[in-house]
PDB file of C-alpha atoms in Angstrom:
ATOM      1  CA  MET A   1      -0.006  -0.071   0.009  1.00 72.00           C
ATOM      2  CA  THR A   2       2.840   2.473   0.883  1.00 89.00           C
ATOM      3  CA  GLY A   3       4.701   1.619  -2.347  1.00 86.00           C
ATOM      4  CA  ARG A   4       1.651   2.225  -4.474  1.00 91.00           C
ATOM      5  CA  LEU A   5       0.978   5.549  -2.669  1.00 92.00           C
ATOM      6  CA  CYS A   6       4.572   6.635  -3.147  1.00 93.00           C
ATOM      7  CA  LEU A   7       4.347   5.743  -6.914  1.00 93.00           C
ATOM      8  CA  LEU A   8       1.078   7.558  -7.223  1.00 93.00           C
ATOM      9  CA  LEU A   9       2.473  10.679  -5.441  1.00 94.00           C
ATOM     10  CA  THR A  10       5.626  10.508  -7.655  1.00 94.00           C
ATOM     11  CA  ILE A  11       3.573  10.436 -10.842  1.00 95.00           C
ATOM     12  CA  LEU A  12       1.426  13.262  -9.532  1.00 95.00           C
ATOM     13  CA  LEU A  13       4.536  15.260  -8.724  1.00 96.00           C
ATOM     14  CA  VAL A  14       6.075  14.589 -12.059  1.00 96.00           C
ATOM     15  CA  ALA A  15       2.849  15.648 -13.844  1.00 96.00           C
ATOM     16  CA  CYS A  16       2.676  18.881 -11.797  1.00 97.00           C
ATOM     17  CA  ALA A  17       6.364  19.632 -12.477  1.00 96.00           C
ATOM     18  CA  LEU A  18       5.716  19.083 -16.269  1.00 97.00           C
ATOM     19  CA  SER A  19       2.738  21.408 -15.990  1.00 97.00           C
ATOM     20  CA  VAL A  20       4.776  24.097 -14.387  1.00 97.00           C
ATOM     21  CA  VAL A  21       7.503  23.901 -16.976  1.00 97.00           C
ATOM     22  CA  SER A  22       4.914  24.040 -19.823  1.00 97.00           C
ATOM     23  CA  ALA A  23       3.207  26.985 -18.311  1.00 97.00           C
ATOM     24  CA  GLN A  24       6.596  28.858 -17.877  1.00 98.00           C
ATOM     25  CA  TYR A  25       7.484  28.141 -21.462  1.00 97.00           C
ATOM     26  CA  LYS A  26       4.138  29.348 -22.745  1.00 98.00           C
ATOM     27  CA  ALA A  27       4.460  32.480 -20.615  1.00 98.00           C
ATOM     28  CA  ARG A  28       7.935  33.193 -21.931  1.00 97.00           C
ATOM     29  CA  SER A  29       6.764  32.627 -25.495  1.00 97.00           C
ATOM     30  CA  LEU A  30       3.826  35.087 -24.839  1.00 98.00           C
ATOM     31  CA  PHE A  31       6.131  37.635 -23.381  1.00 98.00           C
ATOM     32  CA  ILE A  32       8.496  37.525 -26.252  1.00 98.00           C
ATOM     33  CA  GLU A  33       5.568  37.909 -28.681  1.00 98.00           C
ATOM     34  CA  LEU A  34       4.360  40.862 -26.573  1.00 98.00           C
ATOM     35  CA  GLU A  35       7.804  42.535 -26.749  1.00 98.00           C
ATOM     36  CA  ARG A  36       7.894  42.069 -30.520  1.00 98.00           C
ATOM     37  CA  ALA A  37       4.342  43.572 -30.928  1.00 98.00           C
ATOM     38  CA  GLN A  38       5.351  46.589 -28.802  1.00 98.00           C
ATOM     39  CA  SER A  39       8.511  47.029 -30.725  1.00 98.00           C
ATOM     40  CA  ALA A  40       6.513  47.022 -33.910  1.00 98.00           C
ATOM     41  CA  ALA A  41       4.101  49.550 -32.426  1.00 98.00           C
ATOM     42  CA  ARG A  42       6.847  51.924 -31.516  1.00 98.00           C
ATOM     43  CA  GLN A  43       8.251  51.608 -35.066  1.00 98.00           C
ATOM     44  CA  LEU A  44       4.827  52.363 -36.564  1.00 98.00           C
ATOM     45  CA  ASP A  45       4.575  55.415 -34.246  1.00 97.00           C
ATOM     46  CA  VAL A  46       7.909  56.679 -35.515  1.00 97.00           C
ATOM     47  CA  ASP A  47       6.822  55.976 -39.162  1.00 97.00           C
ATOM     48  CA  TRP A  48       3.543  57.845 -38.647  1.00 97.00           C
ATOM     49  CA  ALA A  49       5.316  60.803 -37.121  1.00 96.00           C
ATOM     50  CA  GLN A  50       7.665  60.868 -40.171  1.00 96.00           C
ATOM     51  CA  LEU A  51       4.742  60.581 -42.546  1.00 95.00           C
ATOM     52  CA  GLN A  52       2.984  63.482 -40.821  1.00 94.00           C
ATOM     53  CA  LEU A  53       6.084  65.622 -41.132  1.00 93.00           C
ATOM     54  CA  ASP A  54       6.531  64.706 -44.701  1.00 89.00           C
ATOM     55  CA  GLN A  55       2.846  65.671 -45.491  1.00 90.00           C
ATOM     56  CA  SER A  56       3.184  68.987 -43.821  1.00 88.00           C
ATOM     57  CA  THR A  57       6.447  69.735 -45.644  1.00 85.00           C
ATOM     58  CA  LEU A  58       4.987  68.653 -49.034  1.00 82.00           C
ATOM     59  CA  GLY A  59       1.778  70.560 -48.551  1.00 80.00           C
ATOM     60  CA  LYS A  60       3.357  73.972 -48.047  1.00 86.00           C
ATOM     61  CA  ASN A  61       2.197  76.630 -50.370  1.00 85.00           C
ATOM     62  CA  ALA A  62       5.648  77.795 -51.217  1.00 84.00           C
ATOM     63  CA  ARG A  63       6.735  74.384 -52.372  1.00 84.00           C
ATOM     64  CA  ILE A  64       3.578  73.776 -54.392  1.00 85.00           C
ATOM     65  CA  GLU A  65       4.059  77.283 -56.119  1.00 87.00           C
ATOM     66  CA  GLU A  66       7.695  76.495 -56.807  1.00 87.00           C
ATOM     67  CA  LEU A  67       6.824  73.136 -58.389  1.00 84.00           C
ATOM     68  CA  ALA A  68       4.077  74.797 -60.444  1.00 85.00           C
ATOM     69  CA  ARG A  69       6.460  77.391 -61.838  1.00 88.00           C
ATOM     70  CA  ARG A  70       9.326  74.952 -62.460  1.00 89.00           C
ATOM     71  CA  ASP A  71       7.586  71.759 -63.717  1.00 88.00           C
ATOM     72  CA  LEU A  72       4.361  73.112 -65.207  1.00 88.00           C
ATOM     73  CA  GLY A  73       5.557  76.464 -66.379  1.00 86.00           C
ATOM     74  CA  MET A  74       2.880  78.274 -64.564  1.00 87.00           C
ATOM     75  CA  VAL A  75       3.042  82.053 -63.754  1.00 84.00           C
ATOM     76  CA  PRO A  76       1.000  84.252 -61.424  1.00 83.00           C
ATOM     77  CA  VAL A  77      -1.977  86.015 -62.927  1.00 82.00           C
ATOM     78  CA  SER A  78      -1.425  89.688 -63.828  1.00 82.00           C
ATOM     79  CA  ALA A  79      -3.878  92.337 -64.932  1.00 81.00           C
ATOM     80  CA  ALA A  80      -2.286  92.400 -68.454  1.00 81.00           C
ATOM     81  CA  ARG A  81      -2.991  88.707 -68.978  1.00 80.00           C
ATOM     82  CA  THR A  82      -6.511  88.623 -67.521  1.00 84.00           C
ATOM     83  CA  GLN A  83      -9.437  88.510 -69.950  1.00 82.00           C
ATOM     84  CA  TYR A  84     -12.927  89.465 -68.768  1.00 81.00           C
ATOM     85  CA  LEU A  85     -16.121  87.938 -70.357  1.00 84.00           C
ATOM     86  CA  THR A  86     -19.203  89.724 -70.310  1.00 85.00           C
ATOM     87  CA  VAL A  87     -22.679  88.218 -70.868  1.00 86.00           C
ATOM     88  CA  GLY A  88     -24.292  89.051 -74.333  1.00 78.00           C
ATOM     89  CA  ALA A  89     -21.331  90.660 -75.760  1.00 61.00           C
ATOM     90  CA  PRO A  90     -20.863  90.055 -79.563  1.00 60.00           C
TER      91      PRO A  90
END
């Protein structure tokens, strides 16, 4: 009877030990995954801030005007180049 009880307790102890090891392994794996996700989130925040800065830089009126003059050959409107249309004029 005592031998069987010792054997049963030993099996139970080994099962509990394996359960603890398995739980610790899973916890470490989840922690590593969490760290990777947080690192990716930080990188996305940095990228988002950079994109916002780029958008504000690219959207400035001075830059748009300079590109319009250089690439499209546009010039500002002057009174000499303005044509006025009137309704009913022949």
